[in-house]
mmCIF file with all atom_site columns, C-alpha atoms in Angstrom:
data_model
loop_
_atom_site.group_PDB
_atom_site.id
_atom_site.type_symbol
_atom_site.label_atom_id
_atom_site.label_alt_id
_atom_site.label_comp_id
_atom_site.label_asym_id
_atom_site.label_entity_id
_atom_site.label_seq_id
_atom_site.pdbx_PDB_ins_code
_atom_site.Cartn_x
_atom_site.Cartn_y
_atom_site.Cartn_z
_atom_site.occupancy
_atom_site.B_iso_or_equiv
_atom_site.pdbx_formal_charge
_atom_site.auth_seq_id
_atom_site.auth_comp_id
_atom_site.auth_asym_id
_atom_site.auth_atom_id
_atom_site.pdbx_PDB_model_num
ATOM 1   C CA . MET A 1 1   ? 0.061   0.115   -0.189 1.00 50.00 ? 1   MET A CA 1
ATOM 2   C CA . ASN A 1 2   ? 1.938   3.157   -1.240 1.00 52.00 ? 2   ASN A CA 1
ATOM 3   C CA . GLU A 1 3   ? 1.989   6.010   0.788  1.00 56.00 ? 3   GLU A CA 1
ATOM 4   C CA . PRO A 1 4   ? 2.800   9.433   -0.505 1.00 52.00 ? 4   PRO A CA 1
ATOM 5   C CA . VAL A 1 5   ? 6.568   10.611  0.103  1.00 49.00 ? 5   VAL A CA 1
ATOM 6   C CA . GLY A 1 6   ? 6.719   12.069  3.435  1.00 74.00 ? 6   GLY A CA 1
ATOM 7   C CA . HIS A 1 7   ? 3.256   10.306  5.114  1.00 79.00 ? 7   HIS A CA 1
ATOM 8   C CA . THR A 1 8   ? 4.928   8.281   7.326  1.00 81.00 ? 8   THR A CA 1
ATOM 9   C CA . THR A 1 9   ? 7.294   11.299  8.879  1.00 86.00 ? 9   THR A CA 1
ATOM 10  C CA . GLN A 1 10  ? 4.744   13.734  9.016  1.00 89.00 ? 10  GLN A CA 1
ATOM 11  C CA . LEU A 1 11  ? 2.333   10.978  10.766 1.00 90.00 ? 11  LEU A CA 1
ATOM 12  C CA . GLN A 1 12  ? 5.638   10.056  13.219 1.00 91.00 ? 12  GLN A CA 1
ATOM 13  C CA . HIS A 1 13  ? 5.555   14.271  13.691 1.00 92.00 ? 13  HIS A CA 1
ATOM 14  C CA . TRP A 1 14  ? 2.008   14.383  15.121 1.00 91.00 ? 14  TRP A CA 1
ATOM 15  C CA . LEU A 1 15  ? 2.390   11.222  17.089 1.00 93.00 ? 15  LEU A CA 1
ATOM 16  C CA . ASN A 1 16  ? 4.843   12.956  18.337 1.00 93.00 ? 16  ASN A CA 1
ATOM 17  C CA . ARG A 1 17  ? 3.105   15.996  19.368 1.00 92.00 ? 17  ARG A CA 1
ATOM 18  C CA . ILE A 1 18  ? 0.214   13.894  20.935 1.00 89.00 ? 18  ILE A CA 1
ATOM 19  C CA . GLN A 1 19  ? 2.906   12.566  23.404 1.00 88.00 ? 19  GLN A CA 1
ATOM 20  C CA . SER A 1 20  ? 4.153   15.558  24.197 1.00 90.00 ? 20  SER A CA 1
ATOM 21  C CA . GLY A 1 21  ? 0.703   16.794  25.381 1.00 86.00 ? 21  GLY A CA 1
ATOM 22  C CA . HIS A 1 22  ? -0.577  18.815  22.694 1.00 87.00 ? 22  HIS A CA 1
ATOM 23  C CA . ALA A 1 23  ? -4.200  17.667  22.341 1.00 78.00 ? 23  ALA A CA 1
ATOM 24  C CA . ASP A 1 24  ? -4.991  19.560  18.704 1.00 83.00 ? 24  ASP A CA 1
ATOM 25  C CA . ALA A 1 25  ? -2.789  16.797  17.373 1.00 88.00 ? 25  ALA A CA 1
ATOM 26  C CA . LYS A 1 26  ? -5.347  13.750  17.566 1.00 88.00 ? 26  LYS A CA 1
ATOM 27  C CA . ASN A 1 27  ? -7.609  16.313  14.852 1.00 87.00 ? 27  ASN A CA 1
ATOM 28  C CA . GLU A 1 28  ? -4.405  16.224  12.762 1.00 89.00 ? 28  GLU A CA 1
ATOM 29  C CA . ILE A 1 29  ? -3.765  13.199  12.548 1.00 91.00 ? 29  ILE A CA 1
ATOM 30  C CA . ILE A 1 30  ? -7.329  11.575  11.914 1.00 89.00 ? 30  ILE A CA 1
ATOM 31  C CA . GLU A 1 31  ? -7.101  14.117  8.648  1.00 89.00 ? 31  GLU A CA 1
ATOM 32  C CA . HIS A 1 32  ? -3.898  13.417  8.025  1.00 89.00 ? 32  HIS A CA 1
ATOM 33  C CA . THR A 1 33  ? -4.714  9.701   7.532  1.00 91.00 ? 33  THR A CA 1
ATOM 34  C CA . CYS A 1 34  ? -8.379  9.874   6.523  1.00 91.00 ? 34  CYS A CA 1
ATOM 35  C CA . GLU A 1 35  ? -7.340  8.680   2.997  1.00 89.00 ? 35  GLU A CA 1
ATOM 36  C CA . ARG A 1 36  ? -5.562  5.152   4.115  1.00 88.00 ? 36  ARG A CA 1
ATOM 37  C CA . LEU A 1 37  ? -8.092  4.277   6.744  1.00 91.00 ? 37  LEU A CA 1
ATOM 38  C CA . ARG A 1 38  ? -10.497 4.784   4.480  1.00 91.00 ? 38  ARG A CA 1
ATOM 39  C CA . ARG A 1 39  ? -8.905  2.217   2.335  1.00 89.00 ? 39  ARG A CA 1
ATOM 40  C CA . LEU A 1 40  ? -8.486  0.207   5.430  1.00 87.00 ? 40  LEU A CA 1
ATOM 41  C CA . THR A 1 41  ? -12.204 0.064   5.873  1.00 89.00 ? 41  THR A CA 1
ATOM 42  C CA . HIS A 1 42  ? -13.077 -0.810  2.229  1.00 87.00 ? 42  HIS A CA 1
ATOM 43  C CA . GLN A 1 43  ? -10.285 -3.523  2.696  1.00 84.00 ? 43  GLN A CA 1
ATOM 44  C CA . MET A 1 44  ? -12.104 -5.024  6.044  1.00 81.00 ? 44  MET A CA 1
ATOM 45  C CA . MET A 1 45  ? -15.192 -4.704  4.580  1.00 81.00 ? 45  MET A CA 1
ATOM 46  C CA . LEU A 1 46  ? -14.715 -6.824  1.576  1.00 78.00 ? 46  LEU A CA 1
ATOM 47  C CA . ARG A 1 47  ? -13.661 -9.623  4.295  1.00 72.00 ? 47  ARG A CA 1
ATOM 48  C CA . ASN A 1 48  ? -17.224 -9.119  5.905  1.00 70.00 ? 48  ASN A CA 1
ATOM 49  C CA . PRO A 1 49  ? -19.955 -9.232  3.218  1.00 68.00 ? 49  PRO A CA 1
ATOM 50  C CA . ARG A 1 50  ? -22.692 -9.887  5.610  1.00 68.00 ? 50  ARG A CA 1
ATOM 51  C CA . VAL A 1 51  ? -21.810 -6.076  6.560  1.00 69.00 ? 51  VAL A CA 1
ATOM 52  C CA . ARG A 1 52  ? -21.256 -4.367  3.360  1.00 71.00 ? 52  ARG A CA 1
ATOM 53  C CA . ARG A 1 53  ? -24.853 -5.371  2.271  1.00 70.00 ? 53  ARG A CA 1
ATOM 54  C CA . TRP A 1 54  ? -26.354 -3.159  4.809  1.00 68.00 ? 54  TRP A CA 1
ATOM 55  C CA . ALA A 1 55  ? -23.467 -0.184  5.198  1.00 79.00 ? 55  ALA A CA 1
ATOM 56  C CA . GLU A 1 56  ? -21.092 1.996   3.093  1.00 84.00 ? 56  GLU A CA 1
ATOM 57  C CA . THR A 1 57  ? -17.517 2.358   3.499  1.00 87.00 ? 57  THR A CA 1
ATOM 58  C CA . ASP A 1 58  ? -17.741 6.331   4.931  1.00 88.00 ? 58  ASP A CA 1
ATOM 59  C CA . ASP A 1 59  ? -20.205 5.045   7.489  1.00 88.00 ? 59  ASP A CA 1
ATOM 60  C CA . VAL A 1 60  ? -18.385 2.832   8.849  1.00 89.00 ? 60  VAL A CA 1
ATOM 61  C CA . LEU A 1 61  ? -15.297 4.822   8.379  1.00 91.00 ? 61  LEU A CA 1
ATOM 62  C CA . GLN A 1 62  ? -16.993 7.852   10.025 1.00 92.00 ? 62  GLN A CA 1
ATOM 63  C CA . ASN A 1 63  ? -18.225 5.490   13.394 1.00 92.00 ? 63  ASN A CA 1
ATOM 64  C CA . ALA A 1 64  ? -14.827 4.085   13.794 1.00 91.00 ? 64  ALA A CA 1
ATOM 65  C CA . MET A 1 65  ? -12.678 7.313   13.433 1.00 92.00 ? 65  MET A CA 1
ATOM 66  C CA . ILE A 1 66  ? -14.800 8.493   16.183 1.00 92.00 ? 66  ILE A CA 1
ATOM 67  C CA . ARG A 1 67  ? -13.807 5.242   18.091 1.00 91.00 ? 67  ARG A CA 1
ATOM 68  C CA . LEU A 1 68  ? -10.202 6.117   17.266 1.00 92.00 ? 68  LEU A CA 1
ATOM 69  C CA . HIS A 1 69  ? -10.349 9.875   18.306 1.00 89.00 ? 69  HIS A CA 1
ATOM 70  C CA . ARG A 1 70  ? -11.438 8.907   21.703 1.00 89.00 ? 70  ARG A CA 1
ATOM 71  C CA . SER A 1 71  ? -9.120  6.328   22.032 1.00 90.00 ? 71  SER A CA 1
ATOM 72  C CA . LEU A 1 72  ? -6.530  8.432   21.393 1.00 88.00 ? 72  LEU A CA 1
ATOM 73  C CA . ALA A 1 73  ? -7.708  10.070  24.547 1.00 83.00 ? 73  ALA A CA 1
ATOM 74  C CA . ALA A 1 74  ? -6.264  7.261   26.567 1.00 86.00 ? 74  ALA A CA 1
ATOM 75  C CA . VAL A 1 75  ? -3.918  5.618   24.175 1.00 87.00 ? 75  VAL A CA 1
ATOM 76  C CA . GLN A 1 76  ? -0.680  7.245   22.731 1.00 88.00 ? 76  GLN A CA 1
ATOM 77  C CA . PRO A 1 77  ? 0.621   4.912   20.123 1.00 90.00 ? 77  PRO A CA 1
ATOM 78  C CA . GLU A 1 78  ? 4.555   5.855   19.611 1.00 89.00 ? 78  GLU A CA 1
ATOM 79  C CA . SER A 1 79  ? 4.973   4.862   16.144 1.00 88.00 ? 79  SER A CA 1
ATOM 80  C CA . PRO A 1 80  ? 2.804   4.593   12.549 1.00 87.00 ? 80  PRO A CA 1
ATOM 81  C CA . GLN A 1 81  ? 2.594   1.034   12.994 1.00 83.00 ? 81  GLN A CA 1
ATOM 82  C CA . GLN A 1 82  ? 0.760   1.366   16.407 1.00 86.00 ? 82  GLN A CA 1
ATOM 83  C CA . PHE A 1 83  ? -1.402  4.000   15.194 1.00 90.00 ? 83  PHE A CA 1
ATOM 84  C CA . TYR A 1 84  ? -2.652  1.449   12.262 1.00 88.00 ? 84  TYR A CA 1
ATOM 85  C CA . GLY A 1 85  ? -2.992  -1.309  14.540 1.00 86.00 ? 85  GLY A CA 1
ATOM 86  C CA . LEU A 1 86  ? -5.495  0.823   17.142 1.00 89.00 ? 86  LEU A CA 1
ATOM 87  C CA . ALA A 1 87  ? -7.426  2.420   13.871 1.00 90.00 ? 87  ALA A CA 1
ATOM 88  C CA . ALA A 1 88  ? -7.185  -1.681  12.778 1.00 88.00 ? 88  ALA A CA 1
ATOM 89  C CA . THR A 1 89  ? -8.968  -2.083  16.095 1.00 87.00 ? 89  THR A CA 1
ATOM 90  C CA . GLN A 1 90  ? -11.330 0.227   15.967 1.00 90.00 ? 90  GLN A CA 1
ATOM 91  C CA . ILE A 1 91  ? -12.815 -0.664  12.756 1.00 89.00 ? 91  ILE A CA 1
ATOM 92  C CA . ARG A 1 92  ? -13.436 -3.973  13.432 1.00 86.00 ? 92  ARG A CA 1
ATOM 93  C CA . ARG A 1 93  ? -15.170 -3.404  16.611 1.00 87.00 ? 93  ARG A CA 1
ATOM 94  C CA . GLU A 1 94  ? -17.488 -1.326  14.495 1.00 89.00 ? 94  GLU A CA 1
ATOM 95  C CA . LEU A 1 95  ? -17.862 -4.096  12.493 1.00 85.00 ? 95  LEU A CA 1
ATOM 96  C CA . ILE A 1 96  ? -18.642 -6.336  14.912 1.00 83.00 ? 96  ILE A CA 1
ATOM 97  C CA . ASP A 1 97  ? -21.259 -3.684  16.287 1.00 86.00 ? 97  ASP A CA 1
ATOM 98  C CA . LEU A 1 98  ? -23.281 -3.521  13.212 1.00 85.00 ? 98  LEU A CA 1
ATOM 99  C CA . ALA A 1 99  ? -23.233 -6.732  12.366 1.00 77.00 ? 99  ALA A CA 1
ATOM 100 C CA . ARG A 1 100 ? -24.779 -7.446  15.812 1.00 79.00 ? 100 ARG A CA 1
ATOM 101 C CA . HIS A 1 101 ? -26.676 -4.796  14.524 1.00 77.00 ? 101 HIS A CA 1
ATOM 102 C CA . HIS A 1 102 ? -27.826 -5.840  11.369 1.00 65.00 ? 102 HIS A CA 1
ATOM 103 C CA . TYR A 1 103 ? -27.725 -9.681  12.437 1.00 64.00 ? 103 TYR A CA 1
ATOM 104 C CA . GLY A 1 104 ? -29.298 -9.704  16.193 1.00 55.00 ? 104 GLY A CA 1
ATOM 105 C CA . ALA A 1 105 ? -32.536 -11.231 16.824 1.00 51.00 ? 105 ALA A CA 1
ATOM 106 C CA . GLU A 1 106 ? -34.304 -8.109  15.916 1.00 49.00 ? 106 GLU A CA 1
ATOM 107 C CA . GLY A 1 107 ? -32.162 -7.023  12.787 1.00 46.00 ? 107 GLY A CA 1
ATOM 108 C CA . GLN A 1 108 ? -33.274 -6.921  9.482  1.00 47.00 ? 108 GLN A CA 1
ATOM 109 C CA . GLY A 1 109 ? -30.584 -8.708  7.817  1.00 46.00 ? 109 GLY A CA 1
ATOM 110 C CA . ALA A 1 110 ? -31.369 -11.826 10.264 1.00 45.00 ? 110 ALA A CA 1
ATOM 111 C CA . ASN A 1 111 ? -33.334 -13.997 7.928  1.00 44.00 ? 111 ASN A CA 1
ATOM 112 C CA . HIS A 1 112 ? -32.360 -12.305 5.168  1.00 43.00 ? 112 HIS A CA 1
ATOM 113 C CA . HIS A 1 113 ? -31.288 -14.860 2.423  1.00 41.00 ? 113 HIS A CA 1
ATOM 114 C CA . THR A 1 114 ? -27.550 -14.292 1.065  1.00 43.00 ? 114 THR A CA 1
ATOM 115 C CA . ASP A 1 115 ? -27.005 -16.606 -1.847 1.00 40.00 ? 115 ASP A CA 1
ATOM 116 C CA . GLY A 1 116 ? -23.941 -18.351 -0.206 1.00 39.00 ? 116 GLY A CA 1
ATOM 117 C CA . GLU A 1 117 ? -22.463 -14.292 -0.038 1.00 40.00 ? 117 GLU A CA 1
ATOM 118 C CA . GLY A 1 118 ? -21.163 -15.165 3.658  1.00 37.00 ? 118 GLY A CA 1
ATOM 119 C CA . ARG A 1 119 ? -18.701 -17.401 2.444  1.00 33.00 ? 119 ARG A CA 1
ATOM 120 C CA . ILE A 1 120 ? -17.529 -15.586 -0.426 1.00 28.00 ? 120 ILE A CA 1
ATOM 121 C CA . LEU A 1 121 ? -14.418 -13.790 0.856  1.00 30.00 ? 121 LEU A CA 1
ATOM 122 C CA . PRO A 1 122 ? -11.350 -13.037 -1.210 1.00 35.00 ? 122 PRO A CA 1
ATOM 123 C CA . GLU A 1 123 ? -8.041  -15.163 -0.111 1.00 37.00 ? 123 GLU A CA 1
ATOM 124 C CA . HIS A 1 124 ? -4.922  -14.117 0.610  1.00 43.00 ? 124 HIS A CA 1
ATOM 125 C CA . GLY A 1 125 ? -1.756  -15.097 0.652  1.00 43.00 ? 125 GLY A CA 1
ATOM 126 C CA . ASP A 1 126 ? -2.347  -18.968 2.276  1.00 41.00 ? 126 ASP A CA 1
ATOM 127 C CA . ALA A 1 127 ? -5.098  -18.020 4.711  1.00 44.00 ? 127 ALA A CA 1
ATOM 128 C CA . SER A 1 128 ? -7.978  -20.410 4.908  1.00 43.00 ? 128 SER A CA 1
ATOM 129 C CA . VAL A 1 129 ? -10.552 -19.041 8.128  1.00 45.00 ? 129 VAL A CA 1
ATOM 130 C CA . LYS A 1 130 ? -13.467 -18.190 6.024  1.00 51.00 ? 130 LYS A CA 1
ATOM 131 C CA . PRO A 1 131 ? -15.803 -16.608 8.440  1.00 57.00 ? 131 PRO A CA 1
ATOM 132 C CA . ASP A 1 132 ? -19.485 -17.459 7.159  1.00 57.00 ? 132 ASP A CA 1
ATOM 133 C CA . THR A 1 133 ? -22.411 -17.306 10.424 1.00 62.00 ? 133 THR A CA 1
ATOM 134 C CA . LEU A 1 134 ? -22.471 -13.425 12.591 1.00 61.00 ? 134 LEU A CA 1
ATOM 135 C CA . ASP A 1 135 ? -21.196 -15.388 15.672 1.00 68.00 ? 135 ASP A CA 1
ATOM 136 C CA . ASP A 1 136 ? -18.202 -16.643 13.553 1.00 73.00 ? 136 ASP A CA 1
ATOM 137 C CA . TRP A 1 137 ? -17.564 -13.098 12.351 1.00 71.00 ? 137 TRP A CA 1
ATOM 138 C CA . THR A 1 138 ? -17.979 -11.799 15.785 1.00 74.00 ? 138 THR A CA 1
ATOM 139 C CA . ALA A 1 139 ? -15.623 -14.761 17.299 1.00 79.00 ? 139 ALA A CA 1
ATOM 140 C CA . PHE A 1 140 ? -13.018 -13.948 14.415 1.00 81.00 ? 140 PHE A CA 1
ATOM 141 C CA . HIS A 1 141 ? -12.838 -10.297 14.880 1.00 80.00 ? 141 HIS A CA 1
ATOM 142 C CA . GLU A 1 142 ? -12.651 -10.999 18.514 1.00 82.00 ? 142 GLU A CA 1
ATOM 143 C CA . ALA A 1 143 ? -9.957  -13.701 18.232 1.00 86.00 ? 143 ALA A CA 1
ATOM 144 C CA . VAL A 1 144 ? -7.550  -11.079 16.259 1.00 87.00 ? 144 VAL A CA 1
ATOM 145 C CA . GLU A 1 145 ? -7.723  -8.532  18.992 1.00 83.00 ? 145 GLU A CA 1
ATOM 146 C CA . ALA A 1 146 ? -7.115  -10.664 21.966 1.00 86.00 ? 146 ALA A CA 1
ATOM 147 C CA . MET A 1 147 ? -3.760  -12.073 19.579 1.00 90.00 ? 147 MET A CA 1
ATOM 148 C CA . PRO A 1 148 ? -0.659  -11.221 21.090 1.00 92.00 ? 148 PRO A CA 1
ATOM 149 C CA . ASP A 1 149 ? 0.400   -8.094  19.299 1.00 89.00 ? 149 ASP A CA 1
ATOM 150 C CA . GLU A 1 150 ? 3.078   -9.031  17.058 1.00 92.00 ? 150 GLU A CA 1
ATOM 151 C CA . GLN A 1 151 ? 0.803   -11.419 15.666 1.00 92.00 ? 151 GLN A CA 1
ATOM 152 C CA . LYS A 1 152 ? -1.986  -9.466  15.495 1.00 90.00 ? 152 LYS A CA 1
ATOM 153 C CA . GLN A 1 153 ? -0.153  -6.876  13.872 1.00 89.00 ? 153 GLN A CA 1
ATOM 154 C CA . VAL A 1 154 ? 0.371   -9.202  10.781 1.00 92.00 ? 154 VAL A CA 1
ATOM 155 C CA . VAL A 1 155 ? -2.740  -9.941  10.794 1.00 90.00 ? 155 VAL A CA 1
ATOM 156 C CA . ASP A 1 156 ? -3.956  -6.606  10.372 1.00 85.00 ? 156 ASP A CA 1
ATOM 157 C CA . LEU A 1 157 ? -1.495  -6.090  7.861  1.00 85.00 ? 157 LEU A CA 1
ATOM 158 C CA . LEU A 1 158 ? -1.870  -9.496  5.435  1.00 87.00 ? 158 LEU A CA 1
ATOM 159 C CA . TRP A 1 159 ? -5.381  -10.294 5.891  1.00 82.00 ? 159 TRP A CA 1
ATOM 160 C CA . TYR A 1 160 ? -7.520  -6.781  6.961  1.00 77.00 ? 160 TYR A CA 1
ATOM 161 C CA . GLU A 1 161 ? -5.241  -4.652  4.677  1.00 76.00 ? 161 GLU A CA 1
ATOM 162 C CA . GLY A 1 162 ? -4.746  -7.173  2.108  1.00 76.00 ? 162 GLY A CA 1
ATOM 163 C CA . LEU A 1 163 ? -0.843  -6.226  1.592  1.00 80.00 ? 163 LEU A CA 1
ATOM 164 C CA . THR A 1 164 ? 1.654   -9.238  0.611  1.00 88.00 ? 164 THR A CA 1
ATOM 165 C CA . GLN A 1 165 ? 4.215   -10.944 3.155  1.00 92.00 ? 165 GLN A CA 1
ATOM 166 C CA . PRO A 1 166 ? 7.113   -8.870  1.380  1.00 92.00 ? 166 PRO A CA 1
ATOM 167 C CA . GLU A 1 167 ? 5.029   -5.425  2.155  1.00 88.00 ? 167 GLU A CA 1
ATOM 168 C CA . ALA A 1 168 ? 4.350   -6.382  5.486  1.00 88.00 ? 168 ALA A CA 1
ATOM 169 C CA . ALA A 1 169 ? 7.936   -7.107  6.134  1.00 92.00 ? 169 ALA A CA 1
ATOM 170 C CA . THR A 1 170 ? 9.454   -3.716  4.936  1.00 89.00 ? 170 THR A CA 1
ATOM 171 C CA . MET A 1 171 ? 6.243   -2.009  7.184  1.00 84.00 ? 171 MET A CA 1
ATOM 172 C CA . ILE A 1 172 ? 6.987   -3.770  10.122 1.00 89.00 ? 172 ILE A CA 1
ATOM 173 C CA . GLY A 1 173 ? 10.928  -3.121  9.835  1.00 91.00 ? 173 GLY A CA 1
ATOM 174 C CA . VAL A 1 174 ? 11.346  -7.558  10.020 1.00 94.00 ? 174 VAL A CA 1
ATOM 175 C CA . SER A 1 175 ? 12.444  -10.058 7.715  1.00 96.00 ? 175 SER A CA 1
ATOM 176 C CA . LEU A 1 176 ? 10.195  -12.194 5.410  1.00 95.00 ? 176 LEU A CA 1
ATOM 177 C CA . LYS A 1 177 ? 10.882  -14.950 7.425  1.00 96.00 ? 177 LYS A CA 1
ATOM 178 C CA . THR A 1 178 ? 9.769   -13.556 11.002 1.00 96.00 ? 178 THR A CA 1
ATOM 179 C CA . VAL A 1 179 ? 6.543   -12.640 9.291  1.00 95.00 ? 179 VAL A CA 1
ATOM 180 C CA . LYS A 1 180 ? 5.938   -15.303 8.067  1.00 95.00 ? 180 LYS A CA 1
ATOM 181 C CA . ARG A 1 181 ? 6.584   -17.791 11.082 1.00 95.00 ? 181 ARG A CA 1
ATOM 182 C CA . ARG A 1 182 ? 3.980   -14.692 13.367 1.00 95.00 ? 182 ARG A CA 1
ATOM 183 C CA . TRP A 1 183 ? 1.253   -15.092 10.144 1.00 94.00 ? 183 TRP A CA 1
ATOM 184 C CA . GLN A 1 184 ? 1.572   -18.995 10.419 1.00 93.00 ? 184 GLN A CA 1
ATOM 185 C CA . ALA A 1 185 ? 1.366   -18.912 14.407 1.00 93.00 ? 185 ALA A CA 1
ATOM 186 C CA . ALA A 1 186 ? -1.639  -16.664 14.325 1.00 92.00 ? 186 ALA A CA 1
ATOM 187 C CA . ARG A 1 187 ? -3.183  -18.897 11.804 1.00 90.00 ? 187 ARG A CA 1
ATOM 188 C CA . LEU A 1 188 ? -2.498  -21.903 14.364 1.00 90.00 ? 188 LEU A CA 1
ATOM 189 C CA . ALA A 1 189 ? -4.208  -19.778 16.991 1.00 88.00 ? 189 ALA A CA 1
ATOM 190 C CA . LEU A 1 190 ? -7.090  -18.971 15.229 1.00 86.00 ? 190 LEU A CA 1
ATOM 191 C CA . ARG A 1 191 ? -7.681  -22.374 14.380 1.00 84.00 ? 191 ARG A CA 1
ATOM 192 C CA . SER A 1 192 ? -7.432  -23.566 17.493 1.00 84.00 ? 192 SER A CA 1
ATOM 193 C CA . GLN A 1 193 ? -9.704  -21.029 19.614 1.00 82.00 ? 193 GLN A CA 1
ATOM 194 C CA . LEU A 1 194 ? -12.395 -21.311 15.957 1.00 79.00 ? 194 LEU A CA 1
ATOM 195 C CA . SER A 1 195 ? -12.257 -24.702 16.398 1.00 73.00 ? 195 SER A CA 1
ATOM 196 C CA . GLU A 1 196 ? -15.948 -24.581 17.728 1.00 65.00 ? 196 GLU A CA 1
ATOM 197 C CA . HIS A 1 197 ? -17.040 -22.632 14.937 1.00 58.00 ? 197 HIS A CA 1
ATOM 198 C CA . ARG A 1 198 ? -18.230 -22.801 11.318 1.00 51.00 ? 198 ARG A CA 1
ATOM 199 C CA . PHE A 1 199 ? -14.907 -22.061 8.659  1.00 47.00 ? 199 PHE A CA 1
ATOM 200 C CA . VAL A 1 200 ? -14.755 -23.328 5.036  1.00 35.00 ? 200 VAL A CA 1
#
């Protein structure tokens, strides 16, 4: 995912300002990263077709950015990688809430026929987990959130953002072998934790 030259440097500048107590930096960060967060939201929605049926990318993005702005009052990311990890967490939570809203007992999508759409997910790399039902999706997102930071970061980049493993290695600043190891560990953890849920 290519960014304009200086994007990361500028983001680091605003993160440093937050660390120094400049509250206005939160707004600058949101504005500075809006386009990338829109792409991230779009990628995450592609992997959640049940929510995509009822919500637009910009709606999810707006609510997730409100969550992100609030979370920046309590959490102060020290690097662009940590910031985008926090952003992915807030988008994930928004998707979970939307899924529960639309597919809960009273939701308009609870009994809506999907023609199997819930099983259609673009694969990335050798990913094999494909949540199908609302419970599966919720369990999947929550399992990702509970992962150790290093594994969660790799899942965010490979599965949610759609980066290749070499791209993820460059972004994180580790070797390709390290990314492959963390990705494998994350997949094994998901399979173990989600063994009772329906995956194809």
